[in-house]
Coordinates of C-alpha atoms and ligand atoms in Angstrom, one line a residue:
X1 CA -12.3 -18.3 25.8
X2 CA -9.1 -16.0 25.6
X3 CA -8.6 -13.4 22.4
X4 CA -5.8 -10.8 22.1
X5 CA -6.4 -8.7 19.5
X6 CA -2.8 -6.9 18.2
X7 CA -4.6 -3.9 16.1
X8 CA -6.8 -1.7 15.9
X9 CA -10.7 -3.1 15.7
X10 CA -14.1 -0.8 16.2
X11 CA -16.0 -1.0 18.9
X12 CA -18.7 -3.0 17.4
X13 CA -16.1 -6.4 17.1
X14 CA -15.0 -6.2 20.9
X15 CA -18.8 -6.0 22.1
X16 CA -19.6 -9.3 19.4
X17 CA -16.9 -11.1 21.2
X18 CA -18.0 -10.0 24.3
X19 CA -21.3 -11.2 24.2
X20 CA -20.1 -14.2 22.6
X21 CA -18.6 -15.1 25.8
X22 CA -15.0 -13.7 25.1
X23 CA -12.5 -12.4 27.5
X24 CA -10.6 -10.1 25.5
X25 CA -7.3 -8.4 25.8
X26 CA -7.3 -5.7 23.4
X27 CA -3.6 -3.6 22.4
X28 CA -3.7 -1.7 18.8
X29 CA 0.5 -1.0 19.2
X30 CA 1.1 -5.0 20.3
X31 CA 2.0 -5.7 17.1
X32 CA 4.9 -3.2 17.4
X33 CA 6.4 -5.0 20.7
X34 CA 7.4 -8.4 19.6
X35 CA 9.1 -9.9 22.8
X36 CA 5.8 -8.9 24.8
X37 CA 3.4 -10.3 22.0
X38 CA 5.5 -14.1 21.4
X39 CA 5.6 -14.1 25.6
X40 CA 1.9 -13.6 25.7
X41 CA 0.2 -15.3 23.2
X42 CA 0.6 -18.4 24.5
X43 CA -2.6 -17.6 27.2
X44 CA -5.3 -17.0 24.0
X45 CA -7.5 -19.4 21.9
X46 CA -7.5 -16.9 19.5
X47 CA -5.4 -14.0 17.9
X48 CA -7.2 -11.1 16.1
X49 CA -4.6 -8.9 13.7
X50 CA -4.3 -6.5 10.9
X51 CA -2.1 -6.1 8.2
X52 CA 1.3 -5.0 10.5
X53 CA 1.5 -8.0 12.7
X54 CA 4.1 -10.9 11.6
X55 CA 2.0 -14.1 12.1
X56 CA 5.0 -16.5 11.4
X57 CA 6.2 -19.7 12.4
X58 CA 7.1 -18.5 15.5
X59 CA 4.7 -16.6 16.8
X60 CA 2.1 -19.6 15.6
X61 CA 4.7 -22.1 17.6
X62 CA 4.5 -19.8 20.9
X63 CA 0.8 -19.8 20.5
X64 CA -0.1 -23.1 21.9
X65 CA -3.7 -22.8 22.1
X66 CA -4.3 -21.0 19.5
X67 CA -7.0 -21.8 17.5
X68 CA -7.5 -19.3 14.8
X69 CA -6.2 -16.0 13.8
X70 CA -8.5 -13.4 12.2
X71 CA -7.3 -11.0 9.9
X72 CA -8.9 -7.8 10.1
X73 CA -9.2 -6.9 6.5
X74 CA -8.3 -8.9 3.0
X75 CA -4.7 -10.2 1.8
X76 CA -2.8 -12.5 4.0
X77 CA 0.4 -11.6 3.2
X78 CA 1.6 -11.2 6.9
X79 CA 0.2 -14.1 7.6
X80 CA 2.3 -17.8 7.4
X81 CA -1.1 -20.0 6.1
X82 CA 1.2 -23.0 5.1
X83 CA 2.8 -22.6 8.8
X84 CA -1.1 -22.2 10.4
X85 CA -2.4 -25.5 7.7
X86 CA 0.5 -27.4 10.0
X87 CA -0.6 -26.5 13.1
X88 CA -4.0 -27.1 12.8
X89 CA -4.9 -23.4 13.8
X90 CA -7.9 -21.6 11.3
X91 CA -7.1 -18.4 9.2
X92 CA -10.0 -16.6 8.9
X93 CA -10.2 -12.8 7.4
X94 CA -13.1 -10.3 6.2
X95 CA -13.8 -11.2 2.8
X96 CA -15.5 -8.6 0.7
X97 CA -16.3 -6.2 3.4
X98 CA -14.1 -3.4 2.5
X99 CA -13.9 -3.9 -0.8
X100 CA -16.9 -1.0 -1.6
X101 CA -14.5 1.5 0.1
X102 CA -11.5 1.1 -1.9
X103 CA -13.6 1.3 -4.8
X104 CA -15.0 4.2 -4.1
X105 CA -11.2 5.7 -3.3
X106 CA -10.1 4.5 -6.7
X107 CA -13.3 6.6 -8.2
X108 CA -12.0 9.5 -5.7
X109 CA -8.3 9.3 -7.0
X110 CA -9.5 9.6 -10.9
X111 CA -11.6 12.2 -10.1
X112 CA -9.2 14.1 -8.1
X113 CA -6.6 13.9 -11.0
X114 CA -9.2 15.7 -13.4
X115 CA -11.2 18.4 -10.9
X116 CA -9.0 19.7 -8.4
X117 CA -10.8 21.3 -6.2
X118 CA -8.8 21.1 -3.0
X119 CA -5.9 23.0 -4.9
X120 CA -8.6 25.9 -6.1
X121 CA -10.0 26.1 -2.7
X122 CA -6.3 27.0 -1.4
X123 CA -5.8 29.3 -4.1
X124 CA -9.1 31.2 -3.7
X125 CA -8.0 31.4 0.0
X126 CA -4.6 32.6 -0.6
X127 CA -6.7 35.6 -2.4
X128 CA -7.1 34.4 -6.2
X129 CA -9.6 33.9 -8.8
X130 CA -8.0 32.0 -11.6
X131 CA -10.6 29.8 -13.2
X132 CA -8.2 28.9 -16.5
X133 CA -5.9 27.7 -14.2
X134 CA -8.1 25.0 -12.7
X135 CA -10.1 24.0 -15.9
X136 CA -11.0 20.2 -16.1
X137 CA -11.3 17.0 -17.8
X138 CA -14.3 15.1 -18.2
X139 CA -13.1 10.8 -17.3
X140 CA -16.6 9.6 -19.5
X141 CA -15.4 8.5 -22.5
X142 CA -12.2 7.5 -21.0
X143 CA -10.4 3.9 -20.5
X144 CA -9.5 2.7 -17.1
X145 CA -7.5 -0.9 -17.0
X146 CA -7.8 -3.1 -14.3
X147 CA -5.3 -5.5 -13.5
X148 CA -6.5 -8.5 -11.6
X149 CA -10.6 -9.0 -11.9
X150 CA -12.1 -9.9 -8.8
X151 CA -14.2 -8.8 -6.2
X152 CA -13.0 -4.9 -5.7
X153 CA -12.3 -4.7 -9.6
X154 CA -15.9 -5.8 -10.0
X155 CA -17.0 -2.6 -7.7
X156 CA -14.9 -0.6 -9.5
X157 CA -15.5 -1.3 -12.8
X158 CA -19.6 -0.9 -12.5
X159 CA -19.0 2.4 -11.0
X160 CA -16.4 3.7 -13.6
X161 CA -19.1 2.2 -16.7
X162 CA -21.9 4.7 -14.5
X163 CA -19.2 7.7 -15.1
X164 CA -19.2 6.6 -19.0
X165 CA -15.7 5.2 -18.8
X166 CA -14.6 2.0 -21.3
X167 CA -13.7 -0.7 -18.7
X168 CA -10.6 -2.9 -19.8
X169 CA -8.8 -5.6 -18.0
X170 CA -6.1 -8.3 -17.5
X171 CA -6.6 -12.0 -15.7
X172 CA -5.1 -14.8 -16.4
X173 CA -7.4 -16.7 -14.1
X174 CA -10.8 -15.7 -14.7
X175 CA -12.9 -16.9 -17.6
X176 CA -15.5 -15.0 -20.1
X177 CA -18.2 -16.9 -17.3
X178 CA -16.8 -15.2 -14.5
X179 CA -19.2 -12.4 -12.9
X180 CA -17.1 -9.7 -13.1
X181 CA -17.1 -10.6 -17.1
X182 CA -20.9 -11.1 -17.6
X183 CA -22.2 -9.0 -15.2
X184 CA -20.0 -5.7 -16.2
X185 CA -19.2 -6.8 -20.2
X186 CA -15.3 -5.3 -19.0
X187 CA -13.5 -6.2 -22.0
X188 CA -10.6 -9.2 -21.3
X189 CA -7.6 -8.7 -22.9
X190 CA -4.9 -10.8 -23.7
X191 CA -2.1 -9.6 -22.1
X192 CA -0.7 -6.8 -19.2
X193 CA 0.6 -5.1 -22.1
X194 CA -2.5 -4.6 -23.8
X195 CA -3.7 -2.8 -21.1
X196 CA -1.0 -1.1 -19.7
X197 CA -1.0 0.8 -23.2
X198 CA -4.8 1.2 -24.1
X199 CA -5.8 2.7 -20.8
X200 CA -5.9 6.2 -19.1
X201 CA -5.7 4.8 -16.0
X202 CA -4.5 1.9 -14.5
X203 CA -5.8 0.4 -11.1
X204 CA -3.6 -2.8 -9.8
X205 CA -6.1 -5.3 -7.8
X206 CA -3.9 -8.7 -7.6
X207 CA -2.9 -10.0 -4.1
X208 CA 1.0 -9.5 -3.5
X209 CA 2.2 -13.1 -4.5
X210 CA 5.9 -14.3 -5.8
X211 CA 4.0 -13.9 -8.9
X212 CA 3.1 -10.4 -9.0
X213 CA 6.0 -9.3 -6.9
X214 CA 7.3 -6.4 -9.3
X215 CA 4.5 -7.5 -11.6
X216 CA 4.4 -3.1 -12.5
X217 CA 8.2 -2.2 -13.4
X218 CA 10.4 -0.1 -15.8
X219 CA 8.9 -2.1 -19.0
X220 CA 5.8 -1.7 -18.0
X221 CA 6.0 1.6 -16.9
X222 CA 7.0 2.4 -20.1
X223 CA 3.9 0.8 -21.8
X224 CA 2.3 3.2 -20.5
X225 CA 0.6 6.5 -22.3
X226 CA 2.7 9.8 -20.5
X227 CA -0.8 11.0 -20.1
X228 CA -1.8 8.2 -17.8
X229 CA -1.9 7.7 -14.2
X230 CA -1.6 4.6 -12.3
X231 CA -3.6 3.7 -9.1
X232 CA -2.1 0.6 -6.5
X233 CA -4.7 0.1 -3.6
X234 CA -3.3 -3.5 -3.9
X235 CA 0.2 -4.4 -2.1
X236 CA 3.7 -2.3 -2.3
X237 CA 5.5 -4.8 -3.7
X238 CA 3.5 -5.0 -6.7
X239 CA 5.3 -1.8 -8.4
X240 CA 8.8 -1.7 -7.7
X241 CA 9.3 1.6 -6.4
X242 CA 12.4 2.6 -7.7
X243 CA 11.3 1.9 -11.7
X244 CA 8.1 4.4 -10.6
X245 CA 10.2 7.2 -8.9
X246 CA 12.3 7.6 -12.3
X247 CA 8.8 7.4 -14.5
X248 CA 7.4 10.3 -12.2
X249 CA 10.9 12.5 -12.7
X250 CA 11.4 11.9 -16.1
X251 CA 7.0 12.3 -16.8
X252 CA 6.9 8.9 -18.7
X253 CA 3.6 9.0 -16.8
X254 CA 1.1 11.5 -15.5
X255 CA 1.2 10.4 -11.6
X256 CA 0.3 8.1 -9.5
X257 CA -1.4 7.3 -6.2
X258 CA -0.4 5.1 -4.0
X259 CA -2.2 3.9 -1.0
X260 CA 0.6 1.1 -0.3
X261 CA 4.2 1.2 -0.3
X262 CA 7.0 -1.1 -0.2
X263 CA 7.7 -0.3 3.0
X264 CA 5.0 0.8 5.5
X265 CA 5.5 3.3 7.3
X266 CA 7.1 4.8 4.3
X267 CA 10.5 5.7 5.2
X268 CA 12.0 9.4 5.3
X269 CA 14.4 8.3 2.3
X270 CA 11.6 7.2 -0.4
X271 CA 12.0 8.7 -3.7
X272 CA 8.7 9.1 -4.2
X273 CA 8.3 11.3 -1.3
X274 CA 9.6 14.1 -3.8
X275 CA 7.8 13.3 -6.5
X276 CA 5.0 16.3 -6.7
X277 CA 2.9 14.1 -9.0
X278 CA 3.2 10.7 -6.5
X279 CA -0.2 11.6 -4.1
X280 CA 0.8 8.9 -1.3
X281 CA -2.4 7.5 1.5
X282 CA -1.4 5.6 4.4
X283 CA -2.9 2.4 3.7
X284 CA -6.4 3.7 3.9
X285 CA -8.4 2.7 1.0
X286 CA -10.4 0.0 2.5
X287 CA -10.9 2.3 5.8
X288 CA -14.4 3.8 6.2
X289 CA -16.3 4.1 9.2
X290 CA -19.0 1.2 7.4
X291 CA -16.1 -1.1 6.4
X292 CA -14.8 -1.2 9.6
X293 CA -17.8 -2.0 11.2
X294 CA -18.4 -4.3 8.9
X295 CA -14.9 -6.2 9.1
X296 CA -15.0 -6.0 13.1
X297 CA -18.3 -7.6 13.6
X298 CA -17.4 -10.4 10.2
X299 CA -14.0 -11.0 12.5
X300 CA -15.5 -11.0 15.5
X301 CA -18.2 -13.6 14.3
X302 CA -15.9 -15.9 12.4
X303 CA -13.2 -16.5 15.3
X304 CA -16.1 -16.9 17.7
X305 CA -17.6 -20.4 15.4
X306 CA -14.2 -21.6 15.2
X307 CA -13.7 -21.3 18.6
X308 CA -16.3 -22.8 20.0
X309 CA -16.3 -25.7 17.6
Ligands
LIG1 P1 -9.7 -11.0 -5.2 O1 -9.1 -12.2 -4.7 O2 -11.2 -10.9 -5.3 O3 -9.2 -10.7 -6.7 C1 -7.8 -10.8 -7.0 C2 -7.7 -11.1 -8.5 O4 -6.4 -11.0 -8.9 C3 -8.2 -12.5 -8.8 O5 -9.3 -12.5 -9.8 C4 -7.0 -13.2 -9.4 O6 -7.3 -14.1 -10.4 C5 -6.2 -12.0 -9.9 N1 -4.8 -12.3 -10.1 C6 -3.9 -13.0 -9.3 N2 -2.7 -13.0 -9.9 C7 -2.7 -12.2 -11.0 C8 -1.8 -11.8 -12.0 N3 -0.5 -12.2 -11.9 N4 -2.2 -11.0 -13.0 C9 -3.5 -10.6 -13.0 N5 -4.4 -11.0 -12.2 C10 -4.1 -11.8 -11.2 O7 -9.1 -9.8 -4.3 P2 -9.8 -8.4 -4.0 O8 -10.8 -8.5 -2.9 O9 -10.2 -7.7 -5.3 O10 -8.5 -7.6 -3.4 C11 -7.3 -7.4 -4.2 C12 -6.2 -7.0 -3.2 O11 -6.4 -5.7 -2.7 C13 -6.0 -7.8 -2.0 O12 -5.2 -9.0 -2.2 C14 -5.4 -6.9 -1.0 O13 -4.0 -7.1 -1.0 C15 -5.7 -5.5 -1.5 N6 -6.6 -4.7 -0.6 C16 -6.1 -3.5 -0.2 C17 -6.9 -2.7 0.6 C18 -6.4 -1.3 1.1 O14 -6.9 -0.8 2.1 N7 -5.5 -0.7 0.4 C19 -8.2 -3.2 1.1 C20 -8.6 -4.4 0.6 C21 -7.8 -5.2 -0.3

């Protein structure tokens, strides 16, 4: 049993496929040289990725005994299902496991847009004591909106109800017997609108489909309070970037933090890159040390039943 792994995984998933009998062949910058990686594959039962490498029709054609790819993480967007369904070969990913981390970042990015304490840490360095300057705002009593309701919109929204925040959201999909609805009581509206103007801020949680491409553009941007920030953990292509740049330079909105972009790595000419209230991640939401683990060994485990039968 063969497995090339294109990404970078923790330790923890190489030593479950090694003891699961794997041989593995293990380069995190593979999914970078293309020629190499459609020239190889074709020796491994399985192909373990993250979010950067194309699985497409042709690299799923030059795999030839391919059995199943796992994803190291959530979303499939890289990945060609319809083109994997076809060629009988398994998609499996790590469902759930990092979705306590992004959570937890969204929490971190509404509380960093209230208490800044980096920015009066530098200014105590650089020899200063201004305490007006860095005064507060409590987020209890505040409305956070979350747009799509599943599983990471469920961890956020118990944690922002422990802060004292009013929990709001938009889902065409779910029902009031969903778990996210009776567990957390977040209140359902109607439509994106609704949201997009009630809240304080906004955290996007939908997968990046043709139907959410651009779901977050100029009209919505300008449903939006100009005190309000908006948080995308989810998928670039969700908020068209251009429509955002021009709400952060005008100050339709407060700011936003984005932990996804259009384009990954974001490119030296993005707008936002010059927008002082933009606070850009690379992609690291769901990236804890515990996630990690998590999502290695999950992998690791998954590709190993498929493989052997
Ligand atoms: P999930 O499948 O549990 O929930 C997604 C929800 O979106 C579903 O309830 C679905 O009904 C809803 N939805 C779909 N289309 C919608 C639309 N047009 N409008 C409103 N709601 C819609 O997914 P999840 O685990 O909560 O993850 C959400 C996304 O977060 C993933 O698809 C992935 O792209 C992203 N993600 C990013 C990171 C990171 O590190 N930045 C980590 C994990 C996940």
């Amino acid at each position: 049993m063969r497995v090339l792994i294109t990404e970078i995984i923790w330790n923890e998933g190489i030593e479950e496929l090694i003891n699961q009998g794997f041989e593995v062949d293990y380069d995190e910058t593979l999914w970078k040289k293309r020629e190499k990686l459609l020239e190889m594959v074709k020796d491994y039962d399985a192909i373990i990725v993250r979010n950067q490498t194309r699985v497409d029709y042709e690299l799923l054609d030059a795999g030839i005994r391919l059995k199943v790819v796992g994803r190291l993480g959530v979303g499939l967007d890289n990945i060609d299902t319809t083109a994997a369904k076809k060629r009988n070969i398994q998609v499996v990913y790590a469902r759930h496991a990092n979705a306590t981390s992004v959570a937890e970042y969204v929490m971190t990015a509404i509380l960093s847009a209230n208490r800044p304490l980096y920015f009066a840490d530098k200014d105590i360095k650089a020899g200063n004591w201004d305490r007006k300057k860095f005064t507060g705002r409590e987020i209890a009593n505040k409305t956070i909106g979350l747009i799509g309701l599943g599983e990471i919109s469920h961890r956020v929204a118990k944690r922002a109800l422990a802060f004292g925040m009013t929990v709001i959201g938009y889902d065409p999909y779910i029902t009031e017997n969903d778990f996210i609805v009776t567990e957390t009581g977040v209140q359902v509206k109607e439509s994106l609108e609704e949201v997009l103007s009630e809240s304080d801020y906004i955290s996007i949680h939908v997968p990046l489909t043709p139907a959410t491409h651009y779901l977050i553009s100029e009209s919505e941007l300008k449903s939006m309070k100009t005190s309000a920030y908006i948080i995308n953990t989810s998928r670039g292509g969700i908020i068209n970037e251009t429509a955002l740049a021009s709400a952060l330079i005008n100050h339709t909105i407060a700011g936003a933090f984005l932990d996804v972009l259009e384009v990954e790595p974001i490119s030296s000419s993005n707008k936002l890159l010059f927008c002082e209230t933009a606070m850009i991640t690379p992609h690291i939401a769901g990236l804890t040390q515990e996630s990690q683990i998590r999502t290695s060994v999950l992998v690791a485990k998954e590709v190993g039943k498929i493989v052997k039968g």
